[in-house]
XYZ file of C-alpha atoms in Angstrom:
675
model
C -225.678 -101.245 -52.722
C -225.865 -97.787 -52.505
C -223.029 -95.502 -54.337
C -221.680 -93.325 -51.429
C -219.502 -91.427 -54.177
C -222.438 -90.802 -56.318
C -224.641 -89.797 -53.261
C -221.829 -87.162 -52.199
C -221.803 -85.491 -55.621
C -225.665 -85.304 -55.716
C -225.526 -83.868 -52.226
C -222.637 -81.232 -53.348
C -224.421 -80.383 -55.983
C -227.800 -79.983 -54.230
C -225.953 -77.993 -52.049
C -224.333 -75.790 -54.293
C -227.697 -75.017 -56.029
C -229.172 -74.504 -52.669
C -226.452 -71.671 -52.289
C -227.154 -70.734 -55.690
C -230.529 -69.926 -54.997
C -229.685 -68.192 -52.064
C -226.764 -65.921 -53.225
C -228.045 -65.081 -56.092
C -231.009 -62.730 -55.199
C -228.606 -61.108 -52.512
C -225.573 -60.334 -55.452
C -228.710 -58.901 -57.612
C -229.898 -56.914 -54.571
C -226.518 -55.739 -54.004
C -226.052 -54.467 -57.693
C -228.954 -52.801 -57.339
C -228.270 -50.949 -54.283
C -224.888 -49.837 -55.183
C -224.703 -46.345 -53.697
C -223.569 -44.136 -56.309
C -220.960 -41.140 -56.534
C -222.197 -37.847 -56.061
C -219.755 -35.382 -57.684
C -219.460 -32.048 -55.648
C -220.358 -29.975 -58.069
C -223.395 -27.533 -59.703
C -224.965 -27.560 -62.704
C -226.176 -23.885 -63.671
C -228.061 -23.525 -66.774
C -227.868 -19.711 -67.464
C -230.438 -17.701 -69.823
C -228.949 -14.473 -69.023
C -230.973 -12.896 -66.629
C -229.832 -11.319 -63.211
C -231.193 -14.130 -60.841
C -229.255 -16.832 -62.216
C -226.638 -14.431 -62.386
C -226.927 -13.956 -58.356
C -226.704 -17.604 -57.982
C -223.865 -17.822 -59.785
C -222.215 -15.166 -58.500
C -222.817 -16.700 -54.884
C -221.081 -20.119 -56.008
C -217.886 -18.439 -57.477
C -217.358 -16.127 -54.387
C -217.748 -18.832 -51.869
C -215.840 -21.305 -53.523
C -218.545 -23.766 -54.926
C -217.651 -25.411 -57.995
C -219.848 -25.333 -61.061
C -220.438 -25.839 -64.834
C -222.478 -22.935 -66.658
C -224.530 -23.729 -69.688
C -225.081 -20.846 -71.639
C -228.547 -21.367 -73.617
C -228.075 -18.822 -76.027
C -224.589 -19.952 -76.865
C -224.022 -21.652 -80.713
C -222.786 -25.484 -79.958
C -223.367 -25.486 -76.305
C -223.110 -29.001 -74.718
C -226.227 -30.615 -74.976
C -227.868 -31.806 -71.493
C -228.890 -35.874 -71.591
C -227.861 -38.549 -69.659
C -224.192 -39.080 -70.520
C -223.877 -35.310 -69.790
C -225.160 -35.707 -66.327
C -224.007 -39.432 -65.626
C -221.882 -42.197 -66.502
C -219.684 -44.929 -64.429
C -216.571 -44.931 -62.591
C -215.052 -47.653 -61.486
C -218.095 -49.939 -61.657
C -219.815 -47.276 -59.935
C -222.849 -44.776 -61.161
C -221.782 -41.411 -60.890
C -223.928 -38.017 -60.601
C -221.773 -35.677 -62.502
C -223.710 -32.538 -60.506
C -224.942 -32.543 -57.125
C -227.492 -29.457 -57.417
C -229.170 -28.052 -60.649
C -229.869 -24.488 -61.108
C -232.267 -23.555 -63.996
C -233.800 -20.157 -64.724
C -237.361 -21.645 -64.124
C -238.799 -24.921 -63.857
C -238.369 -25.745 -67.433
C -236.580 -23.158 -69.400
C -236.507 -25.666 -72.379
C -239.999 -25.957 -73.638
C -242.833 -28.253 -73.213
C -241.811 -31.752 -74.250
C -237.865 -30.856 -74.361
C -235.964 -33.942 -74.289
C -233.086 -31.755 -71.897
C -236.137 -31.063 -69.276
C -236.803 -34.894 -69.633
C -233.179 -36.095 -68.975
C -232.892 -33.874 -66.174
C -236.039 -34.978 -64.855
C -235.196 -38.594 -65.137
C -231.396 -37.697 -63.342
C -232.914 -35.732 -60.627
C -235.361 -38.550 -59.895
C -232.162 -41.178 -59.894
C -229.931 -39.805 -58.087
C -232.240 -37.376 -55.509
C -230.759 -34.105 -56.733
C -232.265 -31.302 -56.190
C -233.369 -28.430 -58.736
C -233.338 -24.253 -58.117
C -236.186 -22.622 -59.965
C -234.101 -19.236 -59.901
C -237.437 -17.063 -60.965
C -240.546 -18.112 -61.879
C -244.115 -17.248 -61.134
C -246.963 -18.563 -58.947
C -248.961 -21.274 -60.681
C -249.914 -25.210 -60.046
C -247.089 -26.272 -61.941
C -244.307 -25.288 -59.137
C -246.753 -26.107 -56.516
C -248.543 -22.461 -56.139
C -252.112 -21.238 -56.443
C -252.292 -18.319 -59.421
C -252.051 -15.166 -57.730
C -255.718 -14.404 -58.389
C -256.735 -17.016 -56.032
C -255.476 -15.464 -52.679
C -252.097 -14.074 -54.051
C -250.479 -10.990 -55.299
C -248.072 -10.040 -58.419
C -246.209 -6.167 -58.619
C -243.817 -4.130 -57.241
C -242.396 -5.409 -54.136
C -240.347 -2.441 -53.029
C -240.021 -2.520 -48.939
C -242.193 -5.308 -48.726
C -241.435 -6.471 -44.905
C -241.514 -10.664 -45.874
C -240.347 -13.402 -42.844
C -238.870 -16.786 -42.799
C -241.213 -19.168 -42.038
C -241.449 -21.743 -39.193
C -240.113 -24.335 -41.840
C -237.584 -21.877 -43.139
C -236.213 -21.546 -39.828
C -235.826 -25.353 -38.734
C -234.695 -25.819 -42.669
C -232.349 -24.067 -44.941
C -232.860 -20.505 -43.488
C -232.165 -21.259 -40.193
C -229.169 -18.797 -39.830
C -231.511 -16.066 -40.243
C -233.486 -14.016 -37.377
C -236.725 -14.056 -39.428
C -236.893 -10.906 -40.819
C -236.345 -10.417 -44.679
C -236.853 -6.722 -45.738
C -236.660 -5.662 -49.620
C -234.750 -2.777 -50.491
C -236.160 0.457 -51.426
C -233.639 2.757 -51.868
C -235.409 5.125 -53.916
C -239.110 5.975 -54.144
C -238.388 6.834 -57.985
C -236.960 3.641 -59.020
C -238.821 0.175 -58.999
C -236.260 -2.286 -57.631
C -237.846 -5.588 -57.501
C -241.120 -7.279 -58.804
C -242.677 -10.922 -58.225
C -245.203 -13.178 -57.524
C -246.551 -14.412 -53.830
C -249.203 -17.611 -54.022
C -250.884 -19.818 -51.813
C -248.993 -22.974 -51.858
C -250.825 -26.388 -52.711
C -250.186 -30.054 -51.890
C -246.609 -30.444 -51.795
C -245.397 -27.308 -51.516
C -243.269 -25.946 -48.115
C -243.079 -22.400 -47.852
C -240.062 -21.022 -46.578
C -240.471 -17.020 -46.913
C -243.728 -15.253 -47.207
C -245.087 -12.234 -47.154
C -248.544 -11.023 -45.874
C -251.444 -10.348 -48.554
C -254.832 -9.463 -48.512
C -256.718 -12.171 -46.239
C -253.039 -13.992 -45.072
C -249.727 -14.603 -46.034
C -248.485 -15.760 -49.671
C -245.380 -17.441 -50.321
C -242.405 -16.098 -52.097
C -239.731 -18.857 -51.449
C -240.421 -22.886 -50.575
C -240.004 -26.137 -51.781
C -242.142 -28.035 -54.006
C -241.747 -31.733 -53.702
C -243.295 -33.838 -56.527
C -242.835 -37.196 -58.542
C -239.699 -38.317 -56.422
C -238.189 -34.536 -57.552
C -237.467 -31.449 -54.739
C -237.462 -27.689 -56.532
C -236.429 -24.677 -54.512
C -239.155 -22.253 -56.533
C -238.323 -18.446 -56.166
C -241.082 -16.249 -57.261
C -239.520 -12.739 -57.105
C -236.741 -11.128 -59.583
C -233.248 -9.811 -57.845
C -229.826 -9.147 -58.714
C -226.648 -10.075 -56.769
C -226.234 -6.889 -54.891
C -229.848 -6.937 -53.145
C -230.143 -7.071 -49.531
C -233.131 -9.659 -49.811
C -230.897 -12.093 -52.025
C -227.778 -11.713 -49.968
C -229.478 -12.864 -46.903
C -231.360 -15.953 -48.576
C -228.079 -16.721 -51.110
C -226.314 -19.105 -48.120
C -229.809 -20.840 -47.692
C -230.287 -21.449 -51.307
C -226.935 -23.217 -51.690
C -227.232 -25.389 -48.530
C -231.004 -26.461 -49.711
C -229.533 -26.915 -53.071
C -226.377 -29.335 -52.004
C -228.305 -30.868 -48.966
C -226.006 -29.171 -46.664
C -222.474 -30.862 -48.142
C -220.530 -28.509 -50.772
C -217.187 -27.206 -51.388
C -216.642 -23.777 -50.636
C -217.564 -21.634 -47.008
C -219.270 -18.463 -46.228
C -218.451 -15.499 -43.510
C -220.059 -12.393 -43.036
C -216.934 -10.049 -42.146
C -216.954 -6.531 -40.771
C -213.242 -5.373 -39.899
C -212.953 -1.394 -39.574
C -209.437 0.455 -39.721
C -208.780 3.741 -37.746
C -206.103 5.027 -39.772
C -203.671 8.326 -38.521
C -204.234 7.255 -34.673
C -201.910 9.538 -32.371
C -201.777 12.095 -35.738
C -203.951 15.251 -36.335
C -205.947 15.766 -39.625
C -206.229 18.137 -41.901
C -209.626 20.200 -41.639
C -212.128 20.907 -44.242
C -212.532 24.855 -45.114
C -216.270 25.335 -46.114
C -215.769 28.730 -47.262
C -212.672 26.959 -49.836
C -213.965 24.168 -50.625
C -210.684 22.913 -49.760
C -208.542 21.312 -47.001
C -205.918 23.625 -46.019
C -202.953 22.706 -44.929
C -203.052 19.426 -47.437
C -202.152 19.393 -51.391
C -203.876 21.865 -53.809
C -205.832 24.333 -51.670
C -205.944 27.551 -53.548
C -205.758 30.451 -50.975
C -205.548 27.953 -47.810
C -202.239 29.424 -46.651
C -202.469 30.381 -43.076
C -206.335 28.793 -42.460
C -205.047 25.456 -41.517
C -206.760 23.572 -38.978
C -206.446 20.170 -37.533
C -208.911 17.514 -36.335
C -207.627 15.486 -33.740
C -209.023 12.796 -30.783
C -209.162 13.632 -27.119
C -208.837 11.613 -24.050
C -212.566 11.773 -23.799
C -212.869 10.311 -27.374
C -210.682 7.566 -26.369
C -212.669 6.403 -23.050
C -215.825 6.798 -25.359
C -214.307 4.251 -28.017
C -213.426 1.942 -25.588
C -216.923 2.186 -23.835
C -218.408 1.945 -27.411
C -216.592 -1.007 -28.372
C -217.567 -3.035 -25.296
C -220.914 -1.866 -25.587
C -221.303 -3.131 -29.103
C -219.077 -6.250 -28.870
C -216.627 -5.461 -31.938
C -213.176 -4.512 -31.765
C -211.636 -1.380 -33.934
C -208.094 -1.889 -35.451
C -206.099 1.400 -34.293
C -203.878 2.422 -37.407
C -200.924 4.585 -35.682
C -198.505 7.094 -36.599
C -196.311 7.624 -33.204
C -193.979 9.899 -34.866
C -196.636 12.336 -35.471
C -197.936 11.834 -32.135
C -194.815 12.791 -30.919
C -194.659 15.963 -32.766
C -198.196 17.261 -32.045
C -197.148 16.526 -28.540
C -193.617 18.566 -28.740
C -195.970 21.460 -30.070
C -198.691 21.658 -27.484
C -196.936 22.112 -24.117
C -195.377 18.371 -23.982
C -198.308 16.914 -22.818
C -200.814 14.381 -24.590
C -203.912 13.073 -22.380
C -204.938 11.179 -25.929
C -201.715 8.831 -26.007
C -202.041 8.426 -22.381
C -205.539 7.128 -22.287
C -205.258 5.133 -25.641
C -201.747 3.296 -24.018
C -203.522 2.800 -20.934
C -206.607 1.055 -22.780
C -203.960 -0.790 -25.174
C -205.223 -4.258 -24.635
C -208.694 -3.095 -25.580
C -207.618 -2.894 -29.432
C -206.194 -4.310 -32.340
C -203.149 -1.914 -32.973
C -201.408 -1.797 -36.536
C -198.422 -0.062 -37.980
C -199.232 2.884 -40.230
C -195.397 4.351 -40.278
C -194.046 6.718 -37.607
C -195.072 9.875 -39.313
C -196.851 8.823 -41.704
C -194.713 10.369 -45.098
C -195.517 9.733 -48.520
C -193.396 6.493 -49.292
C -193.478 6.633 -53.258
C -191.827 9.015 -55.517
C -190.389 12.763 -54.455
C -193.423 14.725 -55.322
C -193.808 18.004 -57.102
C -196.980 19.360 -55.349
C -196.099 22.961 -57.438
C -198.268 21.576 -60.082
C -201.905 20.410 -60.091
C -201.758 17.591 -60.426
C -198.665 16.753 -58.503
C -195.658 14.927 -60.612
C -193.044 13.108 -59.766
C -189.560 14.573 -59.654
C -186.619 13.100 -61.875
C -183.061 13.332 -61.681
C -180.177 14.496 -64.247
C -180.790 11.381 -66.011
C -184.291 11.621 -66.396
C -184.947 8.956 -64.134
C -187.746 9.090 -61.110
C -186.504 10.095 -57.586
C -187.376 7.763 -55.027
C -187.772 7.278 -51.344
C -184.805 5.392 -50.504
C -185.488 1.494 -48.797
C -183.166 2.792 -45.788
C -186.156 5.789 -45.367
C -189.157 3.680 -45.717
C -187.759 0.909 -43.479
C -187.112 3.606 -40.804
C -190.657 4.568 -40.415
C -191.762 0.935 -40.248
C -189.099 -0.069 -37.893
C -189.448 3.241 -35.334
C -193.224 2.521 -35.487
C -192.670 -0.969 -34.146
C -190.038 0.437 -31.750
C -192.180 3.109 -30.402
C -194.987 0.606 -29.856
C -192.457 -1.998 -27.967
C -191.806 0.799 -25.360
C -195.004 1.527 -24.423
C -196.074 -2.351 -24.418
C -198.553 -2.182 -27.389
C -198.443 -5.713 -28.935
C -198.648 -5.443 -32.985
C -198.163 -7.886 -35.588
C -195.056 -7.108 -37.142
C -196.109 -9.159 -40.385
C -199.005 -6.238 -40.909
C -198.075 -2.868 -42.517
C -200.720 -0.145 -44.081
C -198.295 3.147 -45.558
C -199.820 6.474 -45.238
C -202.409 7.043 -48.254
C -201.333 3.623 -49.184
C -198.037 5.235 -50.560
C -195.124 3.317 -52.359
C -197.797 1.482 -53.993
C -198.701 2.376 -57.451
C -200.695 5.406 -57.640
C -202.000 6.132 -61.332
C -201.836 8.136 -63.175
C -197.933 9.567 -61.600
C -196.699 6.340 -60.139
C -197.385 3.606 -62.761
C -195.131 1.149 -60.885
C -194.478 0.311 -57.370
C -191.705 2.309 -55.759
C -188.858 0.004 -56.467
C -187.334 0.292 -52.873
C -190.372 -0.595 -51.048
C -190.505 -4.726 -51.666
C -187.038 -4.550 -50.012
C -188.079 -2.151 -47.193
C -191.105 -4.813 -46.411
C -188.607 -7.484 -46.240
C -186.324 -6.239 -43.856
C -189.153 -5.641 -41.402
C -190.847 -8.903 -41.753
C -194.085 -7.512 -43.665
C -196.161 -9.967 -45.185
C -199.419 -8.107 -45.680
C -199.539 -4.328 -47.093
C -202.905 -2.564 -47.191
C -204.080 -1.312 -50.461
C -207.203 0.553 -51.356
C -209.701 -1.402 -52.801
C -211.160 1.529 -55.110
C -207.684 1.603 -56.833
C -206.620 -1.970 -56.749
C -209.417 -4.729 -55.410
C -207.544 -7.845 -56.259
C -204.810 -8.828 -54.027
C -201.247 -9.059 -55.688
C -197.600 -9.699 -54.530
C -195.215 -6.502 -53.629
C -191.968 -8.628 -53.426
C -192.425 -11.442 -50.949
C -195.549 -9.612 -49.335
C -199.300 -9.617 -50.526
C -201.370 -6.701 -50.591
C -204.759 -6.775 -48.671
C -207.515 -4.365 -50.640
C -209.343 -2.004 -47.848
C -212.814 -0.565 -48.539
C -212.682 3.455 -48.058
C -215.666 4.229 -46.273
C -217.261 7.390 -47.350
C -216.718 9.351 -43.893
C -214.195 12.052 -44.812
C -210.932 12.072 -42.863
C -210.850 15.679 -42.997
C -214.229 16.316 -41.004
C -214.926 16.353 -37.434
C -218.692 17.448 -37.576
C -221.811 16.094 -39.031
C -222.123 19.473 -40.928
C -218.375 19.628 -42.230
C -219.166 16.188 -43.760
C -222.274 17.465 -45.068
C -220.877 20.519 -46.942
C -218.021 18.480 -48.433
C -220.272 15.437 -49.834
C -222.757 18.589 -51.249
C -219.558 19.647 -52.918
C -218.586 16.475 -54.029
C -222.140 15.327 -55.224
C -224.204 18.188 -56.321
C -224.124 20.172 -59.703
C -222.361 23.181 -60.612
C -226.021 24.864 -61.135
C -226.228 23.746 -57.037
C -222.896 25.164 -55.947
C -221.188 22.238 -56.120
C -217.988 21.259 -58.115
C -219.431 19.290 -61.041
C -217.593 16.150 -60.600
C -220.764 14.029 -60.509
C -221.577 15.592 -63.722
C -217.975 15.434 -65.310
C -218.207 11.476 -64.397
C -221.740 10.373 -64.517
C -220.449 6.339 -65.532
C -218.896 6.368 -61.473
C -221.174 8.879 -59.596
C -224.818 10.457 -59.027
C -225.396 13.758 -58.709
C -227.931 14.745 -55.944
C -231.357 16.001 -56.709
C -230.220 18.982 -54.549
C -228.050 19.836 -51.894
C -228.244 18.491 -48.428
C -229.196 20.288 -45.432
C -225.705 20.869 -43.675
C -227.653 20.093 -40.210
C -229.432 17.247 -40.793
C -228.075 15.984 -44.209
C -225.179 13.684 -42.352
C -227.496 11.622 -39.914
C -230.429 11.549 -42.623
C -228.617 10.726 -45.802
C -225.230 9.986 -45.561
C -225.474 8.010 -42.711
C -227.773 5.541 -44.151
C -226.390 5.444 -47.531
C -222.969 4.462 -45.914
C -224.220 1.764 -43.595
C -226.280 0.578 -46.465
C -222.957 0.024 -48.931
C -220.719 -1.558 -45.787
C -223.622 -4.049 -44.975
C -223.514 -4.932 -48.220
C -220.003 -6.119 -48.226
C -220.707 -8.015 -44.657
C -223.077 -9.860 -46.305
C -221.076 -10.963 -49.561
C -218.482 -12.984 -48.102
C -216.222 -10.227 -48.637
C -213.083 -10.153 -45.963
C -211.937 -6.820 -47.042
C -211.535 -4.601 -44.246
C -213.011 -0.965 -43.915
C -210.957 1.693 -43.268
C -211.600 5.329 -41.934
C -209.656 7.730 -39.636
C -209.263 8.991 -35.834
C -211.133 12.573 -36.916
C -214.066 10.464 -37.465
C -213.760 9.112 -33.638
C -213.571 12.726 -32.351
C -215.632 16.062 -32.070
C -219.369 15.070 -33.748
C -217.737 11.478 -33.913
C -219.077 11.064 -37.111
C -218.104 7.007 -37.508
C -220.318 5.625 -34.974
C -223.696 6.543 -36.359
C -222.601 4.390 -39.339
C -220.633 1.424 -37.225
C -224.135 1.044 -34.891
C -226.481 1.040 -38.070
C -224.514 -1.745 -39.801
C -224.102 -3.296 -36.568
C -227.670 -3.679 -35.198
C -229.045 -3.991 -38.705
C -226.858 -7.150 -39.261
C -228.003 -8.415 -35.553
C -231.304 -8.001 -36.416
C -231.040 -9.874 -39.239
C -229.230 -13.040 -38.273
C -229.470 -15.594 -35.515
C -226.652 -15.630 -33.124
C -225.080 -18.888 -35.087
C -224.021 -16.831 -37.555
C -222.029 -13.454 -35.719
C -220.009 -11.117 -37.603
C -216.224 -11.935 -38.268
C -214.059 -9.194 -37.191
C -210.507 -10.650 -38.809
C -207.388 -8.649 -38.631
C -205.635 -7.811 -41.492
C -203.406 -10.812 -41.889
C -206.700 -13.448 -41.440
C -208.075 -11.610 -44.635
C -204.898 -11.854 -46.343
C -204.589 -15.422 -45.575
C -208.392 -15.757 -46.881
C -207.408 -13.882 -49.977
C -204.167 -16.011 -51.111
C -206.477 -19.134 -50.249
C -209.262 -18.522 -52.361
C -206.874 -17.410 -55.318
C -204.835 -20.922 -55.021
C -208.473 -22.615 -54.657
C -210.009 -20.669 -57.755
C -206.461 -21.630 -59.780
C -207.138 -25.076 -58.858
C -210.953 -25.485 -59.918
C -210.122 -23.411 -62.925
C -207.601 -26.174 -64.103
C -209.725 -29.035 -62.690
C -207.579 -30.219 -60.669
C -209.733 -30.731 -57.889
C -211.681 -33.887 -57.463
C -214.744 -34.340 -54.903
C -217.356 -36.245 -54.367
C -219.837 -38.145 -51.683
C -220.803 -41.684 -51.504
C -223.224 -42.539 -48.800
C -221.952 -40.824 -45.713
C -218.301 -40.545 -47.330
C -217.077 -37.222 -48.255
C -213.357 -37.338 -50.181
C -212.024 -34.072 -51.404
C -208.554 -34.207 -53.341
C -206.497 -31.167 -54.273
C -202.994 -30.202 -55.326
C -200.143 -30.450 -52.730
C -200.339 -27.318 -51.012
C -203.561 -26.088 -51.395
C -206.236 -26.120 -48.698
C -210.126 -26.729 -49.540
C -212.754 -24.729 -48.211
C -215.566 -27.762 -47.314
C -219.094 -27.012 -45.950
C -221.153 -29.875 -44.106
C -223.815 -30.321 -41.475
C -223.432 -30.719 -37.589
C -221.660 -33.588 -36.356
C -219.291 -34.577 -39.275
C -215.976 -36.095 -38.550
C -212.780 -35.630 -40.221
C -211.051 -39.205 -40.808
C -207.284 -38.672 -39.215
C -204.304 -41.216 -39.595
C -206.324 -43.241 -36.560
C -209.604 -42.702 -35.606
C -211.856 -39.067 -36.991
C -212.205 -35.578 -35.004
C -214.787 -33.259 -35.218
C -214.623 -31.398 -38.349
C -214.254 -27.379 -38.981
C -216.093 -24.538 -36.667
C -219.610 -23.979 -36.501
C -220.949 -21.428 -38.203
C -224.453 -20.339 -39.261
C -226.050 -23.858 -38.455
C -223.144 -25.743 -40.179
C -219.712 -26.662 -39.967
C -216.703 -25.271 -42.301
C -213.491 -24.820 -43.066
C -210.073 -24.682 -45.201
C -209.158 -28.180 -44.524
C -205.908 -30.196 -46.189
C -204.939 -33.846 -45.795
C -203.652 -34.944 -42.471
C -200.191 -36.841 -42.036
C -199.966 -39.680 -44.786
C -202.756 -38.947 -46.260
C -203.815 -38.109 -50.059
C -206.921 -36.776 -49.406
C -209.231 -35.251 -47.231
C -211.853 -37.790 -45.822
C -214.773 -36.910 -43.964
C -217.362 -38.802 -42.513
C -221.130 -37.715 -42.197
C -223.249 -38.410 -39.233
């Protein structure tokens, strides 16, 4: 008789064994393919060179967290497996999503640190940027004596290849011209090599008999390196054009931080006249400290035709100017000129075509009460020795009256924005070591949250009571000139030596100013020299993720209309360099202020180690302190997890999606779903 219980036990054991034989390999396979966590941070190994410094600046300026290892520092961390990776909650973790090295191996042959990096990159699929190296087979290139080139690159007309246009540099229009600002000074040096198997060129340039690579991807041994074979610094245009793509390639398109190309132009003193430079006196009669200028005053003011031209120019360039107005000064001019003002009538008629901003009613100095009988001027004091300040009521009236005038004319303003005349009321060294103590209260009285400041004096945002400053770049197109010849004459006075008839200021301040080798021709110097120089400076700001507005004056839109050649060159050059996917962003001052505010909070959180961000497969998680919004960039198609369902993440720019983002209601972290 068969023992059924025994048979059942045997059958059960056999079934269990069968299940184990099936389940065990599956469990092993699952363990083998556990998706690692990749932290959203970059490792920078720094040799002190300008190329690594440039990439580091790009990471910092765009909000990408990084850990910097100074190769020359005593006691620096050793780069080994434990430094690069570990395990979190039972899951392998790569601590860095990308590695920036000075070259393909800065540690030397046979280095244990390079071996650790190689193993790390292979295991986790981490990419490496070789910030500056030479063309040789070790980076996938032929030596330069085999169809390549090595030497000075100033003025080289490089271009993005077809692979670059469909890859990391798709946001560019195609041309990458190396700067050549002076024939006397070598500005760039590099190597161009022919690609070998495994190397894909992204940027190349002509050489004898064809083209050779300057930037490309070398894929080998399960690793990918972005190879750059020219030297650069963070300010040079060729780097600025490529910087975004270098970071996008390094991070595989997913990283903290974001970047835009900003350009806003504030036109100060609208409706008011500006004093004119006197070529004989080398000063400005009617302004402070112009000896012999009494009775020789002259002013520059736009006409109705100038206003019509401004509106037409905006349309032709698809660019909007910010009109910073002094209505009371305009009313005074009108009263002194037959009680008629065609300029104001034209600008008011075209009011919807511009952005308008309060510049105070009559443009007074809002700081201390000035004593201008001395050079330099000083602050007057009362009998007790205390500084006499413009009162809160007077400052408030200047803000309020200008707002009310605009409202009466149907001009829309953002009352949270204000730029005071000459940025007055803010501290002005050496005379005013502090803000007018009455300024903050007057700003609060009128709901002002954003106050324009001079970037040349105060490049950082700071608080003025409850308001925050917005630093503005002064453009080297002078307020007291209406013609090209006047511009060149004043420029000569400032930037030529005493021996050449100049002021010698450049000689006295060699650290901050450079003398011209010879005076400019006043008939041609503005267009031939000043315009290209100023356009280069402004474009450098545009390409540096810098949201600071630029400022000029209404006089620059009058007479010879000196501003337009500069703006035309900036806009036209930009649009020739970039694809339509990366348009210039033209922010309001409030938008610039908010950008600075968010960056400051983000940088503080990063420095304090309060941000956690990582990618696991197709999921990206970002955690930051409450109230801190995070800048995030991700590929097209990325979705943001909502409480229920998902929505498109961010806004499109330069071929990616990016935004300042925070958790949704009832969420503790931002979660993104990659396509």
